[in-house]
Every structure is written in structure tokens, then in C-alpha cells.
Tab-separated table of C-alpha atoms in Angstrom:
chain	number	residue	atom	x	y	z
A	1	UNK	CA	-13.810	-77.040	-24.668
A	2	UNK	CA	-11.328	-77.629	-22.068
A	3	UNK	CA	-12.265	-80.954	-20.032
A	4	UNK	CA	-12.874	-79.157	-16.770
A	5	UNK	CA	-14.945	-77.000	-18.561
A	6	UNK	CA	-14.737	-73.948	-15.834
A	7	UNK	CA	-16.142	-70.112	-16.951
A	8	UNK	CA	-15.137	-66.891	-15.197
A	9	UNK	CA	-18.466	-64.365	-15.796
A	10	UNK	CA	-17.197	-60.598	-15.060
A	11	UNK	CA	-20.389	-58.735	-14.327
A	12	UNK	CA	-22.837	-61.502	-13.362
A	13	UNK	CA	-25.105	-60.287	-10.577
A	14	UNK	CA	-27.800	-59.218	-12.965
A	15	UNK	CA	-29.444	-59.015	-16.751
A	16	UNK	CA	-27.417	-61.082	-19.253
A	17	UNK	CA	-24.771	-61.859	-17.159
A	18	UNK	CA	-26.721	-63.773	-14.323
A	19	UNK	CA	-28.382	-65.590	-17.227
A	20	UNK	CA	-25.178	-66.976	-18.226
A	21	UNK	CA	-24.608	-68.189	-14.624
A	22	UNK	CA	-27.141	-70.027	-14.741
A	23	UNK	CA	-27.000	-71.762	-18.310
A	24	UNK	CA	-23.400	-72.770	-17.851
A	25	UNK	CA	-24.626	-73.708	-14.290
A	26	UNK	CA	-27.459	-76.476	-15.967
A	27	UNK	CA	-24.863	-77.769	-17.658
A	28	UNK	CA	-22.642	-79.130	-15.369
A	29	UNK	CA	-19.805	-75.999	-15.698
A	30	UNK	CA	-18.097	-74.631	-12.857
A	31	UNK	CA	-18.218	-71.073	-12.610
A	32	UNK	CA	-16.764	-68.437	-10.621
A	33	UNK	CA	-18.628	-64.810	-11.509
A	34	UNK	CA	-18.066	-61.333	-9.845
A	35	UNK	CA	-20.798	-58.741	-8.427
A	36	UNK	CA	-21.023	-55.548	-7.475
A	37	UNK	CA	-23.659	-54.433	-4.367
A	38	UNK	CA	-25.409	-58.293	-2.786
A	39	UNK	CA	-24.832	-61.536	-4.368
A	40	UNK	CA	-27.320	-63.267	-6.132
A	41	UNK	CA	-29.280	-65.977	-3.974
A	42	UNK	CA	-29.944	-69.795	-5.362
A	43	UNK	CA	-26.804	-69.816	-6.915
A	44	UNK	CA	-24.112	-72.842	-7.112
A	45	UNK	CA	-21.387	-70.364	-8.943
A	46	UNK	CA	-18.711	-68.898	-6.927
A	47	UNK	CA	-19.217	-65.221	-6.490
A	48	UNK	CA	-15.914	-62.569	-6.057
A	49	UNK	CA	-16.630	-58.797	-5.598
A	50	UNK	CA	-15.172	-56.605	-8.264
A	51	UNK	CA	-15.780	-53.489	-9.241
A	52	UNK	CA	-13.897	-53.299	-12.910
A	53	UNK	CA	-13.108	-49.636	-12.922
A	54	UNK	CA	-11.394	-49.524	-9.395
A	55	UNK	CA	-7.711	-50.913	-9.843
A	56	UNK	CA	-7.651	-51.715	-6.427
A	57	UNK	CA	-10.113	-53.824	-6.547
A	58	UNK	CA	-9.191	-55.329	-9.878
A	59	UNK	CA	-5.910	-56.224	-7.893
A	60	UNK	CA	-7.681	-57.954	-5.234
A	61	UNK	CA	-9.476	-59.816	-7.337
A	62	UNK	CA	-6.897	-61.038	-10.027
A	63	UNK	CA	-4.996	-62.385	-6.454
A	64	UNK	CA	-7.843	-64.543	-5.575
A	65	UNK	CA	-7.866	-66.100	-8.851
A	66	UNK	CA	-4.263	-67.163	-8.005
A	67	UNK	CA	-3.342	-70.513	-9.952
A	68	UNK	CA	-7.176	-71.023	-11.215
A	69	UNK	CA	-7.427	-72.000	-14.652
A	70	UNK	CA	-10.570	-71.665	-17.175
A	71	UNK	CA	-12.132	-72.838	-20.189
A	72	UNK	CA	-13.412	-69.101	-21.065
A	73	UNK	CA	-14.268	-66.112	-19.780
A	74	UNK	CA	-16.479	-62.979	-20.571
A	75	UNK	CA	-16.423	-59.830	-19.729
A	76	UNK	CA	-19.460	-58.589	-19.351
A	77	UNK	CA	-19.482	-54.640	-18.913
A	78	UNK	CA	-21.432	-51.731	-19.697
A	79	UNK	CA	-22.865	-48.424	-19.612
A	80	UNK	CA	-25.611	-46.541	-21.627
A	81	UNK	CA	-23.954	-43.127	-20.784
A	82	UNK	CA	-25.398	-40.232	-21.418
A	83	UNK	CA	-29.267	-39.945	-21.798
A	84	UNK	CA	-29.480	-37.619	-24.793
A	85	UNK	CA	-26.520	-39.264	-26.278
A	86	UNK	CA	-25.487	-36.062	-27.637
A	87	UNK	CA	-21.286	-35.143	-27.526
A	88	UNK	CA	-22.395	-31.317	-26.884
A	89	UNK	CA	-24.178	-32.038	-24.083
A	90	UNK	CA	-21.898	-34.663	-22.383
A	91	UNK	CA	-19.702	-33.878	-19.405
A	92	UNK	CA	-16.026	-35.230	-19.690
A	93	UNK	CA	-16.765	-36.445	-16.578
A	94	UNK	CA	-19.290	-38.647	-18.096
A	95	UNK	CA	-17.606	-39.542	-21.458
A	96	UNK	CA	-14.592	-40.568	-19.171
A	97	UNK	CA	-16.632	-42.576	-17.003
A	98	UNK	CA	-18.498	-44.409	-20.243
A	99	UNK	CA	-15.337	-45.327	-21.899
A	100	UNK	CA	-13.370	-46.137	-18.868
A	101	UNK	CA	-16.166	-48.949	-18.063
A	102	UNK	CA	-17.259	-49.956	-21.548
A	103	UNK	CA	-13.933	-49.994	-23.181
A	104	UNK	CA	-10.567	-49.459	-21.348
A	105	UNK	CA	-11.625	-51.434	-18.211
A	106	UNK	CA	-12.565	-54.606	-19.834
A	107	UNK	CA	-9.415	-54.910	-21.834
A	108	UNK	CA	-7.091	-54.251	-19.213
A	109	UNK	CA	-8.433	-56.934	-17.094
A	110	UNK	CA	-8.213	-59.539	-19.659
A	111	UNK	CA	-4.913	-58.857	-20.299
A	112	UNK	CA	-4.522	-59.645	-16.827
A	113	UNK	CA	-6.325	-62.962	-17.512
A	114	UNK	CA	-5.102	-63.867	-20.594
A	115	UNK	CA	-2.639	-66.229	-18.324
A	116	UNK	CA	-5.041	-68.076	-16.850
A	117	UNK	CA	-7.015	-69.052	-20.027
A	118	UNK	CA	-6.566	-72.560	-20.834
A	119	UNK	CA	-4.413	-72.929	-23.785
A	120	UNK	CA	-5.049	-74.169	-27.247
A	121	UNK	CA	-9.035	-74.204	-26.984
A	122	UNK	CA	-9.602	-71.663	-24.475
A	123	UNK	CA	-12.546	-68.762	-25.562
A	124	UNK	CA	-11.888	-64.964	-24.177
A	125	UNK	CA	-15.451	-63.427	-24.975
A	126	UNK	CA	-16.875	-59.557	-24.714
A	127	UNK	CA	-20.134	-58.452	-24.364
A	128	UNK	CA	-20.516	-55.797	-27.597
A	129	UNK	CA	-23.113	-54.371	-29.686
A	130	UNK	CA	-23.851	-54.756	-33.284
A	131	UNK	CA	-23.779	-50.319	-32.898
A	132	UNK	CA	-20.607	-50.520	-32.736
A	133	UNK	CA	-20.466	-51.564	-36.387
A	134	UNK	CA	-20.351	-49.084	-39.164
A	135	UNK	CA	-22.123	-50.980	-41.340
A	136	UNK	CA	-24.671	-52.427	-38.763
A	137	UNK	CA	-25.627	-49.534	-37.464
A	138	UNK	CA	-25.531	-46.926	-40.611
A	139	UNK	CA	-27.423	-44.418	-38.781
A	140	UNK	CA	-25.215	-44.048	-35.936
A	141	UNK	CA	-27.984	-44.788	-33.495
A	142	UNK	CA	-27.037	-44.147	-30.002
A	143	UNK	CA	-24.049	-42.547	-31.147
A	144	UNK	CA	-22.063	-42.677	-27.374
A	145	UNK	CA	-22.436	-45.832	-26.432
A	146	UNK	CA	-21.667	-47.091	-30.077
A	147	UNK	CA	-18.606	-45.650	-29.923
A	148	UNK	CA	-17.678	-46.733	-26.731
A	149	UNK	CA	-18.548	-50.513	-27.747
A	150	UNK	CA	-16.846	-49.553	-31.024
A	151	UNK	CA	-13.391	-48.714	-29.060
A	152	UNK	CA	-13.966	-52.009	-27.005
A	153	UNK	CA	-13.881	-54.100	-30.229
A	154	UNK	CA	-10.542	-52.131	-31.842
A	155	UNK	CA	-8.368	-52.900	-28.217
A	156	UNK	CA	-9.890	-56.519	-28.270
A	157	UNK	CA	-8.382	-57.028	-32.027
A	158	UNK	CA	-5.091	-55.343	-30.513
A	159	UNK	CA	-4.783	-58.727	-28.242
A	160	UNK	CA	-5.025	-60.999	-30.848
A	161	UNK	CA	-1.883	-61.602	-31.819
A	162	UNK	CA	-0.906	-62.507	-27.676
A	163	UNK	CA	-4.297	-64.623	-28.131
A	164	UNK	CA	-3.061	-66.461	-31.321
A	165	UNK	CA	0.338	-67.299	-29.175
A	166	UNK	CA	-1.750	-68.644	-26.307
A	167	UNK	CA	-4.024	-70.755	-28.730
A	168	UNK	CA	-7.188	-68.394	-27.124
A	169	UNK	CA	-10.056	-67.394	-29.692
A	170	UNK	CA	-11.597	-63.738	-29.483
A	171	UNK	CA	-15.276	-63.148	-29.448
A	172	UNK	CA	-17.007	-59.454	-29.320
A	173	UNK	CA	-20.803	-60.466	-29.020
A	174	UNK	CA	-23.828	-58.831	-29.558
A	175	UNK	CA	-26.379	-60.090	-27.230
A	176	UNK	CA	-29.663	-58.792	-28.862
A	177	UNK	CA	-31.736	-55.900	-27.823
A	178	UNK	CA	-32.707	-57.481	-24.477
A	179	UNK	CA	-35.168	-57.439	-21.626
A	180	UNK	CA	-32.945	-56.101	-19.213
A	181	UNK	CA	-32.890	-52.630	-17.450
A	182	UNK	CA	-30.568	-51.050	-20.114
A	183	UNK	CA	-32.900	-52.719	-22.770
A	184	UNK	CA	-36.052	-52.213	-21.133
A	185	UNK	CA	-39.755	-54.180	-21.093
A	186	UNK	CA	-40.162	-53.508	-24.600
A	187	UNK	CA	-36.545	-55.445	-25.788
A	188	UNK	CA	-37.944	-58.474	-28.388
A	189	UNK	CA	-35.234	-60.764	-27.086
A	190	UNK	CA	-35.334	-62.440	-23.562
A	191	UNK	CA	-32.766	-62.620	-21.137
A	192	UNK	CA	-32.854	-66.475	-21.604
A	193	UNK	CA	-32.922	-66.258	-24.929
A	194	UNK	CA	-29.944	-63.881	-24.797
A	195	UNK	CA	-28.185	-65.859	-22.774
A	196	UNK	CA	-29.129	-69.447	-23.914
A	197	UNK	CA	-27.691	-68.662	-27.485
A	198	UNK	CA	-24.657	-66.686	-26.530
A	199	UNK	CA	-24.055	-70.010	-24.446
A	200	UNK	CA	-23.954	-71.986	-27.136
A	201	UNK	CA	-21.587	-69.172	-29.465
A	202	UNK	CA	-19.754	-69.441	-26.905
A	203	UNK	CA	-18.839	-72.979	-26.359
A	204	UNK	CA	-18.674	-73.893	-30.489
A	205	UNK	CA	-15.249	-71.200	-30.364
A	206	UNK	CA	-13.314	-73.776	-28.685
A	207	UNK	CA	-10.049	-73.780	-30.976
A	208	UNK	CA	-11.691	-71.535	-33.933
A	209	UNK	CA	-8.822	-69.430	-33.333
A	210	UNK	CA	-8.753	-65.938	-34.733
A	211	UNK	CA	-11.083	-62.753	-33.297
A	212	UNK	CA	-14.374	-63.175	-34.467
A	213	UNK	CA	-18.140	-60.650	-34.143
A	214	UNK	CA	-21.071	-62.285	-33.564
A	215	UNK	CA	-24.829	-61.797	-32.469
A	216	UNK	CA	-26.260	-64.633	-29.628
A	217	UNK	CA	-27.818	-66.907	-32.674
A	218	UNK	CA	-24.284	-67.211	-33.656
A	219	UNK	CA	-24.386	-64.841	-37.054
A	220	UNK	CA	-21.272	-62.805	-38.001
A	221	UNK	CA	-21.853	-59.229	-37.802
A	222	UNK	CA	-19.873	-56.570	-40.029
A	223	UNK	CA	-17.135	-54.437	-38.463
């Protein structure tokens, strides 16, 4: 990737997000990550508050990134919504709130970013799901969230072609079913584990180009 090789983490205090603080940390990458509530202690990353649904202080933030430059970032961001999952039994003021974090949110802040992506090799990842897939998840399984993740992916393919002028390649990544508290104890796949491969997914897009869907072992899911 680029030679500085420098990572901006969006969401990072906790779960899969802290985990990739700390494997682009071990190996030798600079990174600047945001948090909401107390930062995260034993930490060599530089920490910005941000709270992605609040424009004002999306604005705050974007100005203390002022003439910074990285190698990639993610955007780490979501919800599980409504327990039961059910559209008949979700407020609006919940549906709003679910799609406003998991899918609108995210996209308008990395349009924001897109400028200070490195170009020609620079990687602009999202944290997805493999729900959000019709054909991955033919059962429609967690049908809220899905579709929330599922809206995520459709505005990230609407910046490609800005990406493609910028030389910046688009990832939507599944993480796994993971150990964290949306996943819960009983999640097969460990935050490390998570983590460790989306690491590595991450860093092999350098120039790839293109918008492409992933899991964290680096296998392309169906949209």
C-alpha cells in the first residue's frame, strides 16, 4: 500500500474495530481511530471523538483531519435494530435510527474522505454482512439489519465511479459471525480472528481497483 502506510478506523473503541487497531498497530501502521464514550487504554493509535450520526460532530471531526492523508480507511458502523426484527413491530423511530447509522451515515462520511485517500493504491473499506446478500442469505435471516447492510452496499457501489477517478478500491466486508456483543459468546469466529484476516483483505486491495464483497478469509461473497 501507500509507503506511509497510515489507516483511519471509524468506530474503533470496541469489538472488531479495536481489533483492527491493534493488528495494524503490530505492524508498524500509523493509525488514527474515532470513539464514542472513554478511549481505549494501552493504545499507540490516535483517538478522535465522533459520533457518525451527529453532523456536527462529523464536521468537527473531518476539520481535524485537515491535510492528513491515508493508505485506507474503514468504516466500521452498526446496529442490530430491532430485537424481533419484525417491520410490523418496528417504530419509524427505530427503522430511521438503524438505517441512518448502518447505511446513510457511513457513506456520507466517506464521501467526505474520499479526498484524503491516497491516490492510485489507496483501499476505502466497510464493515458489511454476508445478510445483506440475496443469495447468501436465502432465508432472509435477520431481515432488518440485512437490509440495512444491504442499502450500505448499493450507496457504496454508487461511489465507485468517483473511486475509479481517484485510483481508490471499494471493499464491503463481512467480518464473520463474531465474539463481540452484537455477536455474542456463542459467535465461532474470534475477534482476532476477525480482525487478523480482514487485516490482511484489507492490505492485498492496494490498486485492485473496482468495488469488491468479501468475508475476513478473503472469499468473494454473492451480491
Amino acid at each position: 500500500m501507500a509507503n506511509e502506510n497510515t489507516i483511519l478506523i471509524i468506530g474503533a473503541s470496541r469489538g472488531i474495530g479495536l481489533g483492527l487497531v491493534e493488528q495494524f498497530s503490530a505492524q508498524g501502521w500509523q493509525v488514527t481511530a474515532t470513539y464514542r464514550g472513554t478511549v481505549p487504554q494501552n493504545s499507540s493509535a490516535q483517538w478522535l471523538a465522533l459520533d457518525i450520526t451527529d453532523p456536527a460532530s462529523q464536521q468537527h471531526f473531518i476539520e481535524q483531519l485537515a491535510g492528513q492523508t491515508f493508505s485506507a480507511i474503514v468504516i466500521n458502523a452498526g446496529i442490530y435494530g430491532p430485537a424481533e426484527q419484525r417491520l410490523d413491530q418496528a417504530t419509524d423511530a427505530q427503522l430511521n435510527q438503524l438505517f441512518l447509522t448502518n447505511s446513510f451515515a457511513p457513506v456520507r462520511l466517506a464521501q467526505r474522505l474520499l479526498p484524503q485517500l491516497a491516490s492510485h493504491g489507496g483501499v476505502l473499506a466497510f464493515t458489511s454482512s454476508q445478510m445483506a446478500s440475496l443469495s447468501e442469505n436465502p432465508q432472509a435471516e435477520m431481515p432488518l439489519y440485512a437490509a440495512s447492510k444491504a442499502a450500505l452496499n448499493m450507496l457504496v457501489r454508487a461511489l465507485q465511479p468517483t473511486a475509479e477517478q481517484a485510483g481508490v478500491t471499494l471493499l464491503s466486508l463481512h467480518p464473520g459471525w463474531v465474539q463481540t456483543d452484537m455477536g455474542g459468546g456463542q459467535a465461532p469466529v474470534t475477534v482476532e480472528q476477525s480482525s487478523s484476516g480482514l487485516r490482511e483483505v484489507i492490505t492485498a486491495a492496494a490498486n485492485k481497483g473496482g468495488h469488491h464483497y468479501l468475508d475476513y478469509q478473503g472469499q468473494t461473497l454473492e451480491w
